[in-house]
Short mmCIF file of C-alpha atoms in Angstrom, two decimals:
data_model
loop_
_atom_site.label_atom_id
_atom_site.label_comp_id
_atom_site.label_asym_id
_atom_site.label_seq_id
_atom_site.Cartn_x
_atom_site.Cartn_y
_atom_site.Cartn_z
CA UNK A 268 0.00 0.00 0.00
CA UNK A 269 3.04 2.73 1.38
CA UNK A 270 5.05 1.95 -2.34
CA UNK A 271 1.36 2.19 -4.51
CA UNK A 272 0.69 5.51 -2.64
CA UNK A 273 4.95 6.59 -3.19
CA UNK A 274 4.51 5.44 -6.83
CA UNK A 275 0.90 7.34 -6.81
CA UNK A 276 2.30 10.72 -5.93
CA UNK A 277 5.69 10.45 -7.94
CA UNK A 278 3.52 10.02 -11.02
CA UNK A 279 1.38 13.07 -10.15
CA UNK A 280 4.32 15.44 -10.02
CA UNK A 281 5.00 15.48 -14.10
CA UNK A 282 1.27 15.91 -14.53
CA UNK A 283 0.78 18.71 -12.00
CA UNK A 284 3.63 20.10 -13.83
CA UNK A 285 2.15 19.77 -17.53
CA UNK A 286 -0.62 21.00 -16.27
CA UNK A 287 1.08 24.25 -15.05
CA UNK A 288 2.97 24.48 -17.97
CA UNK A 289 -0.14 23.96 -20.48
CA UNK A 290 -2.14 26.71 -18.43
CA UNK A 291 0.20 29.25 -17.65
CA UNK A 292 1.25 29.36 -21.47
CA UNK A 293 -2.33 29.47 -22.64
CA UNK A 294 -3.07 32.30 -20.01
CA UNK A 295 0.09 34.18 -21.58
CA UNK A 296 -0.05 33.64 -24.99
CA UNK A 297 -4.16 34.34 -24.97
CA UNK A 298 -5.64 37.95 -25.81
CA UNK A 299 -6.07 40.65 -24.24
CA UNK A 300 -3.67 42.93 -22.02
CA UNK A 301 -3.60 43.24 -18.22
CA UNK A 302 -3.29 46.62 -18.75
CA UNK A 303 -5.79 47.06 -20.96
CA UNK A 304 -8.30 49.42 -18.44
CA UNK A 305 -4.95 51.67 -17.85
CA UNK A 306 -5.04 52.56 -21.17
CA UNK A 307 -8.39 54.57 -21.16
CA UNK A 308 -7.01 56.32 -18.17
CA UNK A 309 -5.34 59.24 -19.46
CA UNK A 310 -3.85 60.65 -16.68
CA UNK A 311 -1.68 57.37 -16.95
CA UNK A 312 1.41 58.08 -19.10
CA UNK A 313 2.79 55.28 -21.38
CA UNK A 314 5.94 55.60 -18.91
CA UNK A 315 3.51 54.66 -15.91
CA UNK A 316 2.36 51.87 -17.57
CA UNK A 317 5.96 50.51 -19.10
CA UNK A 318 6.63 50.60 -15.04
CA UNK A 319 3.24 48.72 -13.89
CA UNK A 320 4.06 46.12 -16.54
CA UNK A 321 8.17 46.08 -15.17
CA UNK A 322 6.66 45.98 -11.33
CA UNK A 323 4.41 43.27 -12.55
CA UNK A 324 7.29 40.99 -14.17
CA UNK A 325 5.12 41.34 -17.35
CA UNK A 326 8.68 42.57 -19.57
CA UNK A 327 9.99 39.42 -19.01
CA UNK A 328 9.99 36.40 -21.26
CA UNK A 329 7.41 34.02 -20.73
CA UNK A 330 10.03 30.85 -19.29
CA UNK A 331 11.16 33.28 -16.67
CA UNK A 332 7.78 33.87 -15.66
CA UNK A 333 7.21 30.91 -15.59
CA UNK A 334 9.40 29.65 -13.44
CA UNK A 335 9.09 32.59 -10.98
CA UNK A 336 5.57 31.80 -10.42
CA UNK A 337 6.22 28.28 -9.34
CA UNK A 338 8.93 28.56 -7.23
CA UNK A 339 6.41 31.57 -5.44
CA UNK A 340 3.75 29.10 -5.70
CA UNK A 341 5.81 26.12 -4.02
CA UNK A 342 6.82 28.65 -0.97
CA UNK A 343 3.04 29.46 -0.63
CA UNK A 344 3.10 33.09 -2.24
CA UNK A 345 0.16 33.00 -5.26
CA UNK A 346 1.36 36.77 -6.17
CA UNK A 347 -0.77 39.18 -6.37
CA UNK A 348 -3.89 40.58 -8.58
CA UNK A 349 -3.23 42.78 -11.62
CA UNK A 350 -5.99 44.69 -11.05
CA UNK A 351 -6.73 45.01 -7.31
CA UNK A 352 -2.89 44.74 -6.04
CA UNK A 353 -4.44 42.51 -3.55
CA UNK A 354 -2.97 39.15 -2.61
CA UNK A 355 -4.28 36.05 -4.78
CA UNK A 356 -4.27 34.10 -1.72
CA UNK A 357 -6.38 36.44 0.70
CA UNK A 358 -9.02 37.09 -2.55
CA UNK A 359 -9.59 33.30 -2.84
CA UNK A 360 -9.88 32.82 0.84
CA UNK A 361 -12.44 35.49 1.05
CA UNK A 362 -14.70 34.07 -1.23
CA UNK A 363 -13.86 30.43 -0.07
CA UNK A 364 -16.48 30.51 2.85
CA UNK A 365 -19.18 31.57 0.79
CA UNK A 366 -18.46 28.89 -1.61
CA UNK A 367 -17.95 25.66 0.91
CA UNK A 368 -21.08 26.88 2.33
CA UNK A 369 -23.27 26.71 -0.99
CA UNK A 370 -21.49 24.56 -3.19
CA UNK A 371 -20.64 22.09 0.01
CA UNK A 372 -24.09 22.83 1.24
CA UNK A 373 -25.70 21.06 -2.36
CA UNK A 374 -22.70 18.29 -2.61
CA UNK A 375 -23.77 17.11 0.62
CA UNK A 376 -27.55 17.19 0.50
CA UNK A 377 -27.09 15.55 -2.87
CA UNK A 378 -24.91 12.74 -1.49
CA UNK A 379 -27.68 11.73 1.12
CA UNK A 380 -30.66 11.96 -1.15
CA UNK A 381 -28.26 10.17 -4.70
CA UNK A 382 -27.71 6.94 -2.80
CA UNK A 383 -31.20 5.82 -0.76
CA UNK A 384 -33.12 7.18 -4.09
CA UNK A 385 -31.24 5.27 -6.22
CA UNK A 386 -32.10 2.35 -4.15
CA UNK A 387 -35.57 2.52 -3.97
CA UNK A 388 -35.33 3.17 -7.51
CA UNK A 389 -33.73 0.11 -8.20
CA UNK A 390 -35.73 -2.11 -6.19
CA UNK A 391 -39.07 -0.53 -7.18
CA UNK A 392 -38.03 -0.62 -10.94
CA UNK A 393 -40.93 -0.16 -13.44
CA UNK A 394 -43.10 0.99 -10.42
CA UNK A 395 -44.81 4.27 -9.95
CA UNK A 396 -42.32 5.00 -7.32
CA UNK A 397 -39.95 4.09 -9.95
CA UNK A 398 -41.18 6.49 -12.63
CA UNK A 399 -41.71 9.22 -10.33
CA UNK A 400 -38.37 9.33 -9.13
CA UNK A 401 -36.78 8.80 -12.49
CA UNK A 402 -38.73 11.82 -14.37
CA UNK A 403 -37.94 14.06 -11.38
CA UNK A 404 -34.03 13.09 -12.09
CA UNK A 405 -34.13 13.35 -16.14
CA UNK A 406 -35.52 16.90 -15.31
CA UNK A 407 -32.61 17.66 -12.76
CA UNK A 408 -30.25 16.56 -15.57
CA UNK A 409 -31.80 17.98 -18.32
CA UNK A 410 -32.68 21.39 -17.48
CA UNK A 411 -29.41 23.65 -17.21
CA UNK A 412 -28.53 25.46 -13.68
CA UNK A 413 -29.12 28.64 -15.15
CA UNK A 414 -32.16 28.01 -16.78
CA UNK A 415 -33.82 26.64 -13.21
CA UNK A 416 -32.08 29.15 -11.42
CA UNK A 417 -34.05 31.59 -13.30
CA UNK A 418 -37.20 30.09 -13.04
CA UNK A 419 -36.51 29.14 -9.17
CA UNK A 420 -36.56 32.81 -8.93
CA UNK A 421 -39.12 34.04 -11.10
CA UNK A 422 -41.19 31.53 -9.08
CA UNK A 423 -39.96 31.63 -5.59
CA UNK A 424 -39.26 35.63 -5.44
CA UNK A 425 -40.80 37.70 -8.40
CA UNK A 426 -44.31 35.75 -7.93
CA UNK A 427 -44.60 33.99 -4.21
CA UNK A 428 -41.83 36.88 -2.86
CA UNK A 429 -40.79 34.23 -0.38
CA UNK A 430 -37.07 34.51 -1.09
CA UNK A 431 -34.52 37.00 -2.22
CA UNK A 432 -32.85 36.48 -5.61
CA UNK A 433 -29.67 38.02 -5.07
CA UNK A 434 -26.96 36.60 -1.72
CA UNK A 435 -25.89 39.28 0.19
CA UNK A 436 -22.76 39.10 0.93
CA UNK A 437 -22.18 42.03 3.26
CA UNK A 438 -24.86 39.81 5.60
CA UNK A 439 -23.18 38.80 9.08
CA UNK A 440 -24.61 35.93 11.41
CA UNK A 441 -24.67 37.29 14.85
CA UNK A 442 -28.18 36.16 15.55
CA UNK A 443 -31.70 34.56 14.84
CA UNK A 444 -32.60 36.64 12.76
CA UNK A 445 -29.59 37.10 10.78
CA UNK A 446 -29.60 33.43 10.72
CA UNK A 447 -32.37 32.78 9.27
CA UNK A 448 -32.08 35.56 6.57
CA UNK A 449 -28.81 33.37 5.49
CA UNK A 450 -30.89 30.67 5.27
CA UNK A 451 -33.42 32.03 3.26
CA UNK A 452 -30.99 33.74 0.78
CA UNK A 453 -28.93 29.87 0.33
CA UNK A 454 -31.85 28.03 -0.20
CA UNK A 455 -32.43 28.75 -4.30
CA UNK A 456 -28.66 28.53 -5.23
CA UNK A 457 -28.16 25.04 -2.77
CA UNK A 458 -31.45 23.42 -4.38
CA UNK A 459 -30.38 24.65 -7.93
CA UNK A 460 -27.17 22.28 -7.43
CA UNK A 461 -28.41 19.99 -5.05
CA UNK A 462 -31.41 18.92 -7.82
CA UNK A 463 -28.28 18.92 -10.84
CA UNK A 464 -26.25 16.79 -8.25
CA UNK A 465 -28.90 14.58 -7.58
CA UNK A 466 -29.95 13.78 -10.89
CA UNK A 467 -26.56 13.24 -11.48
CA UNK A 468 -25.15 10.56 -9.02
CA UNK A 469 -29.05 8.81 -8.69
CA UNK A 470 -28.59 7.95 -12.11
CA UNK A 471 -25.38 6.11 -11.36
CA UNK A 472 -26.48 4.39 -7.90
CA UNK A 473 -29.45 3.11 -10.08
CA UNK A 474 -27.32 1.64 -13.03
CA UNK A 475 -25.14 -0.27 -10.40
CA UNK A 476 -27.37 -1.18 -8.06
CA UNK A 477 -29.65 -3.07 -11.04
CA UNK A 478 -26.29 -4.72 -12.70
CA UNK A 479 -25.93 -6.35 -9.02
CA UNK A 480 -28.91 -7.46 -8.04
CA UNK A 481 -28.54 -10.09 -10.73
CA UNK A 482 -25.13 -11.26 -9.84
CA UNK A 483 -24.62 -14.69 -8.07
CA UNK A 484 -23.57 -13.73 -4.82
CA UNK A 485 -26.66 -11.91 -4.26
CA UNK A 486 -28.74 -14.68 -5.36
CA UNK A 487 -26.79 -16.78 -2.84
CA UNK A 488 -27.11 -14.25 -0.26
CA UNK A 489 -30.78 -14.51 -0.48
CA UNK A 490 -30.27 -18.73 0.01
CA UNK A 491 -28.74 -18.29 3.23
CA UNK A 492 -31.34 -16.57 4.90
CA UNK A 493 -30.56 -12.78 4.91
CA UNK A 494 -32.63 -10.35 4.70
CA UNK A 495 -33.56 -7.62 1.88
CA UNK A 496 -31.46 -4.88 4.08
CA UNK A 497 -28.91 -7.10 5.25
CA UNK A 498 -28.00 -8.12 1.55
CA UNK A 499 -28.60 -4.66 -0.32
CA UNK A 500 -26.43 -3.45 2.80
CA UNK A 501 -23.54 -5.57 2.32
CA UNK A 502 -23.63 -7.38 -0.86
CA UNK A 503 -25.41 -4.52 -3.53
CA UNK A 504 -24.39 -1.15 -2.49
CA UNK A 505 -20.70 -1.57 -1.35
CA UNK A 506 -20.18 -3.03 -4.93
CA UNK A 507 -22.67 -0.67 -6.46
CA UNK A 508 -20.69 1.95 -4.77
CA UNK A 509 -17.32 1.74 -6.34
CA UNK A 510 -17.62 3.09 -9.82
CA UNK A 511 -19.94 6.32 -8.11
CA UNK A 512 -16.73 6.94 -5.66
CA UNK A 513 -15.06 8.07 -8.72
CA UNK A 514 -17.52 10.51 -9.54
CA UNK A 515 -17.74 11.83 -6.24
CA UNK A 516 -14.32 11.87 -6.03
CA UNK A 517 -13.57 13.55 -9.02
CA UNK A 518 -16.74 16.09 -8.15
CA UNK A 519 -15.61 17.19 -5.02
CA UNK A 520 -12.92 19.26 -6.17
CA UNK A 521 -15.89 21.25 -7.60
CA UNK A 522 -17.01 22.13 -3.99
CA UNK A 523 -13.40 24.39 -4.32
CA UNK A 524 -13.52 25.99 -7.82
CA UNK A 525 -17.70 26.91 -7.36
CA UNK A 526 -20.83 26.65 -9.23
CA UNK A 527 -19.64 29.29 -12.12
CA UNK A 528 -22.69 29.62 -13.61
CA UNK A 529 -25.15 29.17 -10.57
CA UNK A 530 -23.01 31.68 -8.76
CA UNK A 531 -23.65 34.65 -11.71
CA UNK A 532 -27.32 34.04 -11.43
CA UNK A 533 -27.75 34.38 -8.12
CA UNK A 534 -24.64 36.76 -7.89
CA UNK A 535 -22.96 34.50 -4.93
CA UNK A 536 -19.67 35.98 -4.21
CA UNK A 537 -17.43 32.97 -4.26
CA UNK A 538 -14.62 31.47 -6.03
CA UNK A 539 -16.63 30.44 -9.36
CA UNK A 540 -17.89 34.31 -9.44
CA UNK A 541 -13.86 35.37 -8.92
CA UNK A 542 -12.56 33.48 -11.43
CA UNK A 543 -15.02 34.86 -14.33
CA UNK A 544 -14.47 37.98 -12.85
CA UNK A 545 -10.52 37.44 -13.31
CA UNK A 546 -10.80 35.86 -17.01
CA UNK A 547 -12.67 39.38 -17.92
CA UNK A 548 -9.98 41.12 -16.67
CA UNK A 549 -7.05 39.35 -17.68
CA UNK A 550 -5.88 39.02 -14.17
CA UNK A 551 -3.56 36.03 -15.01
CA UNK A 552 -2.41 35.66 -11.10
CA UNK A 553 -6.22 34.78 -10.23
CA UNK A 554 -7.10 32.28 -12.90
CA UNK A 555 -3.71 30.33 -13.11
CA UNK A 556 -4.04 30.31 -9.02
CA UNK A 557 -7.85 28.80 -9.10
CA UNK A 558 -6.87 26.85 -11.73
CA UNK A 559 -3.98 24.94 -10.69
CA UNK A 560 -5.27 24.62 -7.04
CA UNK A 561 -8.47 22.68 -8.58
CA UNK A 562 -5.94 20.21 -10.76
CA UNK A 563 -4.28 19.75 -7.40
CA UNK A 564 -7.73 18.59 -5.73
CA UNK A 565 -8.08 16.66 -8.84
CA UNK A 566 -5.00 14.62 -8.52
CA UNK A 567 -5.56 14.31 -4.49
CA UNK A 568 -9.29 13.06 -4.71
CA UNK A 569 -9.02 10.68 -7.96
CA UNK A 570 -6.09 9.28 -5.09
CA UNK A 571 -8.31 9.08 -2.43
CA UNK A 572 -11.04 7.30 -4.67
CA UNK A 573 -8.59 4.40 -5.76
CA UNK A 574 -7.66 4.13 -2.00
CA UNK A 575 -10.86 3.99 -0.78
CA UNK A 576 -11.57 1.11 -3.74
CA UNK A 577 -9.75 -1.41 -1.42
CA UNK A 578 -12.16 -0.70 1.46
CA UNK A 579 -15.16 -1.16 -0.87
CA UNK A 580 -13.40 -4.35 -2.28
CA UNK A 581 -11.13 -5.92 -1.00
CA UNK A 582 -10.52 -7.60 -4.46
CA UNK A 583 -8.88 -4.58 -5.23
CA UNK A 584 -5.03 -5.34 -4.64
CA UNK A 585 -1.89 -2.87 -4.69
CA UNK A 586 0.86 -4.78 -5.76
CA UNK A 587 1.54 -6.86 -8.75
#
């Protein structure tokens, strides 16, 4: 297990560093000049500007950049924003809170409500219960976040005026009251994702759990005596489970980088909202930080997913 994991994480070093190579060119090479809103600003000499770009290392060749950034990177220093001189590091954790609470908020809810309805799904197949719940989730899946986002608030606050449309995000918790108005303004943008999420991972828990109700050992299961809970508990699920731990696992990095689009509609400032914010703005620091951080979580989780395969199975073997 110690040498899979030491061979794991030796293999993910060249691939973090492609990645980082492969974005931080594309980010350079693309369109568009960090500069760009200076140059409307005419009390801002072409001199002033030839020493932003110098103070922001943009003069030098793109290798050298390059290589600046990731040593900064490795020692923990992201840089700092072309356009608000602020530190990448203390803009993402500003909007991190907002985002763990609504995109973690929906990943969560989804994973408890995915699993048992897939279930029931499964076992009720071709029943009304069945149908029901399988309509409901070819909606969820169907119907783009932005498009029920919109009509979750034409519905829910334009007609009913139950709740607001747009987060506030000057809003503090310090009692009931403010409580429950941060309830109230989470519940649209969680049920957006949480009924995408849903949809999503029901949809696999279904598949699996039908392909092993049909396999031997559950058939033999049901010989010796067990019951329906003891052998869905057991025999179906931690089987059906294995190929959805990949999609969670792979998912969950989402929980970082934000709902992008779910986040604009109900103007949520967190990190999905920052990072279309940076791409207008050609703030390079911003979107190569976001970006690389979420191919780190990528690498970690799809880790975590093949170790957690061995609990699920014990089939699954480390070594030759």
């Amino acid at each position: 297990m110690t040498k899979y994991l030491i061979n794991r994480l030796l293999t993910s070093i060249p691939t973090l560093i492609a990645i980082s190579i492969v974005v931080f060119a594309i980010l350079a090479l693309a369109p568009g000049d960090p500069m760009g809103e200076f140059a409307l600003n005419p009390s801002i000499t072409a001199e002033v500007r030839e020493n932003l770009k110098r103070s922001l290392g943009l003069d030098q060749p793109m290798h050298i950049r390059y290589i600046k950034w990731v040593t900064s990177f490795i020692s923990g220093d992201m840089g700092y924003s072309f356009t608000s001189r602020s530190s990448v590091s203390e803009l993402i954790l500003q909007r991190l809170p907002t985002t763990l609470w609504i995109v973690g908020s929906a990943y969560v809810i989804s994973a408890l409500l995915a699993v048992p309805l897939g279930v029931i799904s499964a076992l009720k197949r071709h029943s009304v219960v069945d149908m029901i719940v399988t309509t409901i989730v070819f909606l969820g899946f169907s119907l783009p976040t932005f498009f029920t986002g919109l009509l979750f608030i034409i519905v829910f606050s334009v007609q009913l005026k139950w709740l607001p449309f747009i987060y506030n995000s000057t809003l503090q918790v310090t009692d009931w009251q403010s409580f429950v108005a941060q309830i109230k303004q989470s519940i649209m943008p969680v049920c957006v994702l949480t009924l995408w999420q849903t949809a999503l991972l029901m949809r696999f828990v279904r598949s699996e759990v039908l392909e092993k109700l049909h396999q031997d050992y559950v058939r033999t299961a049901y010989a010796k005596g067990l019951s329906t809970f003891a052998v869905i508990k057991r025999h179906v699920l931690r089987n059906a489970l294995i190929p959805v731990v990949t999609l969670v696992a792979l998912d969950i990095p989402n929980i970082f980088a934000g709902a992008l689009v779910t986040e604009q509609v109900f103007r949520v400032p967190g990190i999905g909202a920052l990072l279309i914010e940076s791409i207008y703005r050609n703030d390079t620091p911003v979107v190569m930080a976001i970006t690389f951080i979420y191919a780190i979580l990528i690498v970690i989780f799809n880790l975590f997913a093949d170790i957690l395969y061995g609990w699920l199975d014990p089939r699954v073997q480390y070594t030759k």
